[in-house]
Every structure is written in structure tokens, then in C-alpha cells.
């Protein structure tokens, strides 16, 4: 099948700055691989039902390959199954679907591992001991539980030197994040030594909060590449951030979908990683960026993308 | 066309002579009433928009799209019903989503953990919905507070307890017949879920038209003081409305489970809030009064159907992805304006007829 | 003396005030840091912004309607404010004025449509919510505006007289203005009259349409102000500002004694409602409630707060011999 | 006649399914009190609403001082100097009495401040003029219907306009307030104000009016005639096309029948004390008193709405503790026709059929609890016809009926309920004389068939026509019970003597 017939839809879970790079990635992939389309289509809200509707509609519109950030690791499975049943291959992108699933594989950040690594970095910065507060996202997102567990695991490994004293969740919206994080710091700032954030908005709000109280004693590791977080790292209020690779996900994912449509198969013995949700996981790269790395974080992500892309086909796909 | 003028009803001057003069309802005014109704307006709007969409987008009429449209519609209609039965009382049930999620998770737990057979588990889910609804109703009636604030609190409580017990874990091992039902296509166009919604709609219509209980619900919702002085047990009636709301939310939830093939805590968003919009939109567009006392089951059905059709069509139209909401809102406004124009036009005509 | 006492007992604000005092004392004695200067500052900040949101809804409740688009208007004003400063380099005050004007215009749009067509406010504001949110997303493509000038950031972040944040100033202004409006100004009385009995107001020569338009314009302006305050506090123009305002915007007025059918609202009650919600939110964080249990506790606390208030009302009614 | 101030020429107005006014004319002279009469549904209120810009006329012209005018809304009519008291109460429940009175005069400048002190001072003046003793600072929601009506009149008076339209202003007033009001109206007339007065109480009309316009089925039966030389029966003939039939019922004594409702030493949380009353099977016991005597409240206390603090109620010989109206109806077969039809009697947004059938739904439900419109119609239609309700259909919204017809529905639903004890509170407020006769006949029939009726009415003639015995209440106590000999002069004297006598002595 010719590449022009491949029409990829890149569908995030809702409007969110994280996915902005997917648009560019799709356009680049379309040009580079001569695809019929690689369009970035977003649901209007972070609602599982809205995403489902959008996906169903895109299928009726003739899209035949999907990169999907699953609105829910379990709940999105039936829609994904419907897509594949109608001949459109799906790659779970940026977040994974829980097995069993009809998605080809999951290309994204191992959320648990990223949180774990971030916490390790934080503990290192704290000098191996102290108390940690963990700020995370929607409680109903099973990833949140994975992150809570991962942070807990990293702390446990210190044999009691580090303790997670507080977990605050459901602060993915700016208003509650402001209120809860500030309230927490107001009451307990001197009882914590480190903060780990595992969602975008909490990372932004916590960076600002630390800047506001001017406290450089409390160490913090954030997530993602929001300007506020990056600037706080440069100014020394935040220790570093766990970067993910949205561009790479979109670019490589589009490429893989086209290959699959042109007859390639996913190698059954490919070196997939196993994570809590799935045993067909491909890490799109997660790196820790500290003060020295923030300025050229784009370059480092591109390097990772290039590296994964270079032998992606040979590693994961078997083509006729 | 002559509608009866008051003079025709003039009784004879003798006190006891009750002349038998046939029904007081005239056919003409019934026709006019229907043409002026919300229901007719929505039918017209759905026809207009569906027509435009099928003309200008290739995907809209495809069997798959019609099937998914019907399926989405079915769920939204049921959610609309579960709010509608409470709006009748002049109140709101903010916890429809939370009750729905609880019922879905309860269902998942019954089939997966307890291994109950499907019908038993379904009944269990409905019973759970009814119980939570009853709790709402009793709290509202006993405290005398507005249902808005009570259900705001219970929304937190129901959902919180559910998340606390499950730690946001989903139940996946549900009977295959259930997921097959969610994917089933009758004549390749129709989802059986839609038939369920239609059936429930018919039952609700019978409730309001043909039973004292339904009439009492409307009377109590329209003017509690007057209804009470006519012997309606207001408190009990309101509690029953809320229980019914719980049951309907549970039905909607099991439909979502069938559609998703799993019972997941995030199916209605945080605290179940994602259900609020479809829940209120259908009844309000359908002519159910937010102040209570007037209901239109068919209108709710059409209202929800209209919104899902509009959304679906717009997605097909591929308006600039970030601008979709603007379009949706704009078209909704356009639709109500068209409807208003229709009503003004007909009303003027109706007056001329009189 | 006893008449004055009974007037106080009957007032809408009495119950919420008692709850606030009791809650403050209890939480403060268990966790002294609750009364620390920094914490008070945080509390005031939360109250300042949230009360403006609550008032923007309260005024619509007063006229007997609902405004579902407060969040969307607030969000639109927020990103316009931040966007104008970043993209056009407008100075803060000018951008703020422009954003307020956008909010007022959005409110006018709602109000004019409702007044001119007679379509229910619920439907109109629901549709316009979609329109405004769509414009927000269309402009930002879900990306925040970061270019907020230092002066604005400082306004959102610094304090005077010890722990009092500057952001409290606009909030106080709004409280005073709304109180004056509803109690002492012709427009305010018209709003309450229309909310209390629309047809009677109409028959008394009050222009319902004009009142409704004004009310929505005020609501839009207040929502915009809240959005602007949020940008100052958050230090960036997040497109998702406003997404979650709807339920809190209703909760505070209702806790404060507003009648959802219209005609009766309480400014002090609403303000106290906001304070109660803020205290509850903070208490949950301070007492380190298990995150999986937060919602349950929150729900019970709301029930407790409104329940206490209701008990008081029942007492008062009983004294008056109604039961 | 002096130069006309306000003239209506050839006015027509239709509502869906109803021609309310057809080619109606009326001419209002300066300094006159003009009666506007007609049966329920004849179009009186509609005419007033058309004149004041509430409804837009379909055809015809309005002339003010000889100039053609058009009012797009009530605001413009008020601005042109026309004040009105509508038939339905139009007050803002939570606003104070004072502010309600001066609502029109808050002004149009939205940004102006309101001077509450001045408002209450001014309001107090108007309350004093009407001899209404209420604090202008309490909310009107705390007033009873009669006081609300007076507030509404004060509201219209406070505009000091040249034209004053009063749509049944005396419907819920007792003779005492009416006398005060009439004194005031005469004074205004002498100052040159033109007044339109709508009433179903012909004695009042004859007492005060100098001109009369009668409407019949939406048309002029007479247009602005002088009252001089018109007798009561002439007016009746103009209104209903025939003369009045005055029932000549015999005096009854039912005190020997078994008692069905007995009150022994009842005291209530709102101030009743030591009330003893006995109502016998088939008896009509009247309860008379001036406004504020506490009759309505006594009825509501029996129904369990206010708390009874001591004493005993017996129904059918058994001690009864009624906790809700539902219990009253379903366990004790006790019904209550409320004096406040708008708040407690009717559901204005529902149809005639729904309203009239509300009390019998449970009884009528057939097998499987199914209840069709047809079943309900069969039960309520006869009563509705007997009361001569003017409605285009049973599906009509009750709120769209004329005031008197609404009242008929609120009575009809209890006549259909077949209860054994019926408390009737001001049943004929706003009902025209013809229907009032029907209603009296129906109540009498009910009593003849064994229903015990407790009749609360401020309408002395009605009381003397219907009651077998009359209990007189004042200040929450029963002052005495007298047998009714149906001789008007003697009875009214004895009643007033019971109310005032002890004080005078
Ligand atoms: N808004 C309305 N919609 C429909 N019909 C109406 C409306 N208002 C009045 N009518 C009808 O117009 C006719 C005249 O009503 P109107 O209220 O003028 O009577 P009225 O003479 O004031 O009677 P009453 O003595 O009972 O007050 C009635 O048949 C009534 O049902
Ligand atoms: N709960 C209450 N609070 C304050 N005032 C009350 C209350 N209940 C009754 N009243 C007042 O008590 C008085 C007695 O009521 P009402 O006038 O209805 O008695 P009535 O004899 O039935 O008079 P009517 O002739 O109007 O039927 C009224 O002035 C009323 O406003
Ligand atoms: Mg009338
Ligand atoms: Mg009374």
C-alpha cells in the first residue's frame, strides 16, 4: 500500500500544552514519509467520552492509522479495539493502554519509571535523607496511582532515610493547584526537604510557589518542559525536571503506523520493555534535565529521537 | 378554523342541569399546541442539521457513524433522563455522575470479585443507584435544604468513597455478552443501547401521563405548598424522584460499561462531573422547566439527540480543531434562534386562527 | 435588645460566621501554623479570587437566572490579559482594562441575547460558554502565555501590612461595591425585584430587559476581574483557567443563603461561604488527609456547614411560631 | 359630563383560543368613579391590562386627553400618569412593605442611591392614609392576603396619578377596610382623579360609582352610562342578561346531628387560646371575624400546619392528631379550600384538568394504578360545568384564566373530592354574582348530603345566606356562637356586637 493512502490522526486526551509538539511532528512525518495526512486532532475537553466520539468520527472520515493518548488506560481499549477491527492500526502514545489491548504497542514515557527516576534525582539532591511531598494529577487516572507507588518505592529504597510525608492529588487545574500547594507550603514548608511533582500544572505552580517563598533549601524535581519550570531551574529554585519526548512520539509513531500499513509486522520477539500496564512498551525517552541541561533540552530530546528512530524499524518491525 | 369561544360553554341557567356536551378539548388547538411545542421544534432542527451534514460530509450517513451516533446518543439520553426526573421537582441532582460511577464500579465488583451472574449484577447495580438516590432524597427532604447543595456534598462523598475503596482501579473482567452488546449493530445502523433508551423513555412517559405518582411529582415540583394542601405527600414524592434518578443513572452507567467493556472510575471524569452537561442539556432543550413542574420525556430524548447530532456532524465537518467549541456554541445559539422564529411565526398564525 | 439579638440570629451571615469562627479556633488550636502569617496570606489570596468568582455568579442568582459561562468568560479575559501583554506588549493596567472590557462585552452579549429573545439564560450561557471557551482554545491552541510583566507578578504575589496580599484590594472593592449596589442602588434593587417576582417588577415599571442586560454585564466584568487576578496569582495565562469555576461559583452563594430561584442573595453570606470552602480546602491539606479520602471528608464538611446553618434557621422559625 | 381623560375606542384583543375583547369602548371622565362590571371572564382585567400596556391591543385606539397613545409596556403607562391595582397580587415578596409601595418611584436612574429612610417615611404616610397598621420595614411575604391587597392599593395611590384603575381592590377586604378605602376614593375623585373600579360586590358599586361600563363575553353590554337611575337588578340584567335569583333557604338546625369535628380548649403556637367549637354532620358552621382574627390560622392549625400546644381535636368522635394535609384527606376525609388560591390553592402553570383533579388522583387510579385523563375528566367535568368555568378547554393553563375562573377551579377541586368535612376559606373571592349563587347552591347541596362545612368568609351576606350557625372570632378567640335566623339586619348587628360589644362594655 502506498504511503499516500496512510492518513494518520494524532489524538491526545484533551487540550494540553504537552501535546503541542505532536502537531509539528505530524507535519514533519507527513513530509518526510510522504504520508497522505498526519493530522493533529484534539478532543475539546479532557473527557473520555469526547475522545471516543472524536476517534469514531475520525474513522468515519477516513483516517486509517491512529496515535492515541488513551483517555483512560482501561476504558479506551474498547474504542481502540473498534478502530483496529475496522482496519486502522493504533499505537498508544505518550500513555499506555492496559493489556490486553489491540493497540500495536505503547510508545511513551514509562510514567512510573519517570516518577521513580525523578524521585531518585530528588533524593540525591537532598543528600540522601529527608521528607518528600508529592504533588500529582487526577486521582481517577490510574497513572496517578502508579506514580504514587513509584515515588514511595524510591523512598523505601533509602531504608527510612527518606519519607514521603504528603501526597496531594487532583490538582491538574490551576485553581485547586494554587490553593492546595500554597496552603501546604504555608503550613508545612519547614517540615519538608523535597518536592516531587508528577504532573504538568502542579510542577508549574510548585515552581512559582518556591520562588515566591524564596526557599532554596527545599529541593524540587518537576516534570515536563513548561517555561516556568525551566526558568525556575535556571534560577536555582528547582533542582531539575523529568523531560518527556512528545515530538519523538509523534514523529516515530507516524512512521511506524505507515510501515505497519504497508505490510510490516511488529516483531513478536522485539525487545519491548515491561511496565505496570503493558509488556509491549517502547520508551520514547525520558531524561532528567538539571540546571546545566535546561538550555539545550531541545537538542537532547532531538538526539534521543534520532537515536530511537535510527534503528526503530530494524528493532521492532519485520517488513516484507 | 373555529376554536370554541367561551360562550359555547355557557351552561343552562338551571343549577342542576349538567348538559352532556362532549369533551372540552378541541382538536385544532391540539394540533397548534404540537406545532408550537419544543418537541416539534427539535424534530425540525434535527432534520435541518442532519440534512446539512449528510449533504456536505461523506462520513455522516455511513453505517458506522450512524451506529456510533446512536450509541452516544443513547447514553446521553439516559443521563438526561436521570437528571430530568429530579428537575421535575425544581431541584438538581449534581451527583448523577457520581452515582453512575458508583453503580458501574459496583457492577464491576459484583461480576468480577463476587462472580455473580450478569442479571443479578445488573440488578445489584440498579439497586445501588436507587439506594444512593434515596440517600440524596432523604437528606434533602429531612434537612429542607436545596438539592443543589446536598447533592454537591453527596457527589463528593459517593465518589470519594468509591475511589477510596477501589483506589481508582478498574474492573475489566466483565461478561463478554456485555461488551458484545455494546458493539452489537442491529441492521448495521442501530445500537441496541438506543432501544433501551427508547424503552425507558416510554416507561417514563407512562409514569407522568398515566399514574397518580407521576402527576403528584409534577404537582409537587410546580408548587409544593398547593400540592401539599391537596393531599400530596411532598416529602415522599421527592424522595421517590431522587431514587428514580439514581436508578436511571445506574442504567446509564451500565450502558457505559457495555460501551467501554470495563467499569472504570474515570468514566465520568473527576467526581462524575462530566455527566453534568449532557444531564442538564437534554432536559432543558427539551422543554423541561428548571423551576420544576413541567416535564417532557420525548423532549429530553430529542434534546439529547439534537446535541449529539450537532457534535457528531461538526466533528465530521472538520472545522479547525481548536475552534470546534466556538462552532458548537454558535450553532446551538443559531438553533434556538431558529426555534424562536418558528414559534413566533406559528403563534402569530395561531392568534389569527382564533 | 432581644429584638436586635433575634435580628442577628436571623441574618444570613450569622450561621456561616459562627462556622468560620469555630472552625478557625478548632483548626488553629490543633495546628498552630494555621494561624501563621504566611498561611493567613494564602487563605486571603484564595478568598480574594474565589469571592470575585462567587459574586459574578451571585449577582445572576439574584436576578433569578444562572450564568454557566462565568468560567469561560474568566478564562477568555485571563488569556486576553496575558496575551495582550505578551504579544502586543501592552502595559499591565491597560491590558487589564481591555480584559475587563472583554468580560463586560461577553456579559453584554449574554444579557442582550437573553433579554431580546426570551430564551432561558441557562441555554444562552451554555451556548456562549462553548463559544468563549472555543475562542480561548482557538487563540492559545492550549499553550499558556508566559509573558506576564514583573509588575503584574508582583501585584499577585506581594503583600502589605504584614500578611495582606495586594490582590485583596480589588476583592474588597468588589465586596463593597456589590453590597452598595444591592442594598442602596436603584439598579441593585431592580435586580432583586426582578429576581423576586419578575412579572410584578415589570408591572411596576421596571425594565426587566435592561436590568437583565446590566446584571449580565456586571457578571461578565466580575468574571473577567477574577480571571485577571488569577493571571497575577498564577503568573501566567493558562488557557485552562476557569474550567472548574462553575460548581464553586454556585456553592458559595448557596452556602451563604442565596435562594436559587432568585430575589434573595447575601453578600456577606457569600463571602463567608467562600471563606468556609477555603478553610475546608486548607484543613484537608494541613491535616494530611489521605488523598483517596479527601473527597469524602470534603463532602461531609459541606454537609456539616450547611446543616448547622439550617438548624439555626429552624430554631429561628420555631421561635417565630411557624412550625 | 366633563371632558374625557381616558378613552378606549373599539378595542379588540385575542389570546390563543379566546376572544377576550371585541370592539369594546369605555370613556373615563375627569373626577369620576367608573364601574367596570361583568361576569367572570367577561374581559374586565384584559381591558385594564390593555389600557396599561401589559397586553398589546389587536385593534382599536386609546386616547389620553384626546390624543392617541400607545403604551409598549407598563412603564410607559405609569409615565403617562396611569396607576393600577391589578387583580392578582404583584408584590416582591422579600422586599419590605415600604419599598414595595414605592417601587415605581425608585426611578429610572440606575446609578442613583436609594434613600431607605425617606422611603419608609413616605410609605408610612400611605399606610396611615389607609389606616393599615403594619411596620413598613417588614417583608410583604409576612402579610396575609388582605394586607397585601392594601399594600398594593397604597402602591398605586403613592403614584398620585390622574387615572387610577382598581381591579377588584376590595375582593379580600372586610367591610371596615372597604369603608376606609371608599372615603379615600371619594376624596381623590373630588380632587379630579379618574377612577375605574371593578368589583363583583354590587352594593359597593352602587355606593360609590357614578358611571358604569358593563362587559358581556368580551363586548360592551353598556358603554359609560351614568349610574343614576340604575338599580341593582338593572346592573345584573346588563351583566348576565337576566335578573338575579335570590335563594330563599329555610333555617336549618343541625346541632342534633352527630358531631364530626370537635375542638376542645385548643391553643396554638401562634396565639389561639381556649377555642371550643363543634361541627355537626350536614352543618354549615360559619366563622366570622375581622381581618387578623386568626380564622385562617385556626383552620391551618386543625390541619397540622401550625402547632397545637394544648387542647383536643376530635374527628368523628375519635381524638385526632393530624400531621399533614395528606393525612387529613386520606385518613380523616377532611378537605380545605385555601383563601390564597395563587400560593396554596392552584398550580398556575398546570392545566385546568390537572388542578381540578388533584385531590382525587389517588382515589381514581384503577387497576395497576393507571389513571387516564379520561377518568379524571369524567369526575371533574360536571363540577366545572356547574360552576360555569369559562375556559377554552380543560387543557388550558389555569394561570391564563380570569381571576374569578381561577377561584372556581380552586373550589371545584374540593367539591369533586367528596370529603366528609370541608373547611372553606373565603370561597367566593372574585366570583361573579351568578356563579356565587351556583356555588352557594352546591355548598348547600353538599351539606344536605351530609358533608360538614366550616365556612370562613368575610362576606357578611354570604355568611348569612349559607351558615346554620355563626361563630364569631376576634383576636384568636371565639367570642360566641349564634344560630343564624337568616335575617340580614338583625344578624349583622348581633355579630358586630359580639366583636365590639365586650370592648365597649
Ligand atoms: N394570558 C392569557 N392567555 C389566554 N387567555 C387569557 C389570558 N388572559 C385572559 N385570558 C382569557 O380572556 C378572557 C377574559 O379574561 P379577564 O381576565 O379579562 O376576565 P375578567 O372579566 O377580569 O374576569 P374575572 O371577573 O374573573 O376577573 C377569559 O376567558 C380568560 O380566560
Ligand atoms: N407566623 C406568623 N408570623 C407573623 N405574623 C403572623 C403569622 N401567622 C399569622 N400572622 C398574622 O396573624 C394575623 C391573623 O391572620 P389572618 O388575618 O389570616 O386571620 P383571619 O381571621 O383568617 O383573617 P382573614 O379575614 O384574612 O381570613 C395576620 O395579621 C397575619 O399576618
Ligand atoms: Mg379579572
Ligand atoms: Mg384568612
Short mmCIF file of C-alpha atoms and ligand atoms in Angstrom, two decimals, chain D residues 44-45 87 167-168 402-404, ligand 3:
data_model
loop_
_atom_site.label_atom_id
_atom_site.label_comp_id
_atom_site.label_asym_id
_atom_site.label_seq_id
_atom_site.Cartn_x
_atom_site.Cartn_y
_atom_site.Cartn_z
CA UNK D 44 -62.57 43.37 32.58
CA UNK D 45 -58.99 42.60 33.60
CA UNK D 87 -56.43 41.71 40.22
CA UNK D 167 -59.27 45.68 39.55
CA UNK D 168 -61.27 44.13 42.37
CA UNK D 402 -59.61 35.11 34.54
CA UNK D 403 -59.29 35.63 38.27
CA UNK D 404 -62.79 34.54 39.08
MG1 LIG E 3 -60.38 39.94 36.29
#
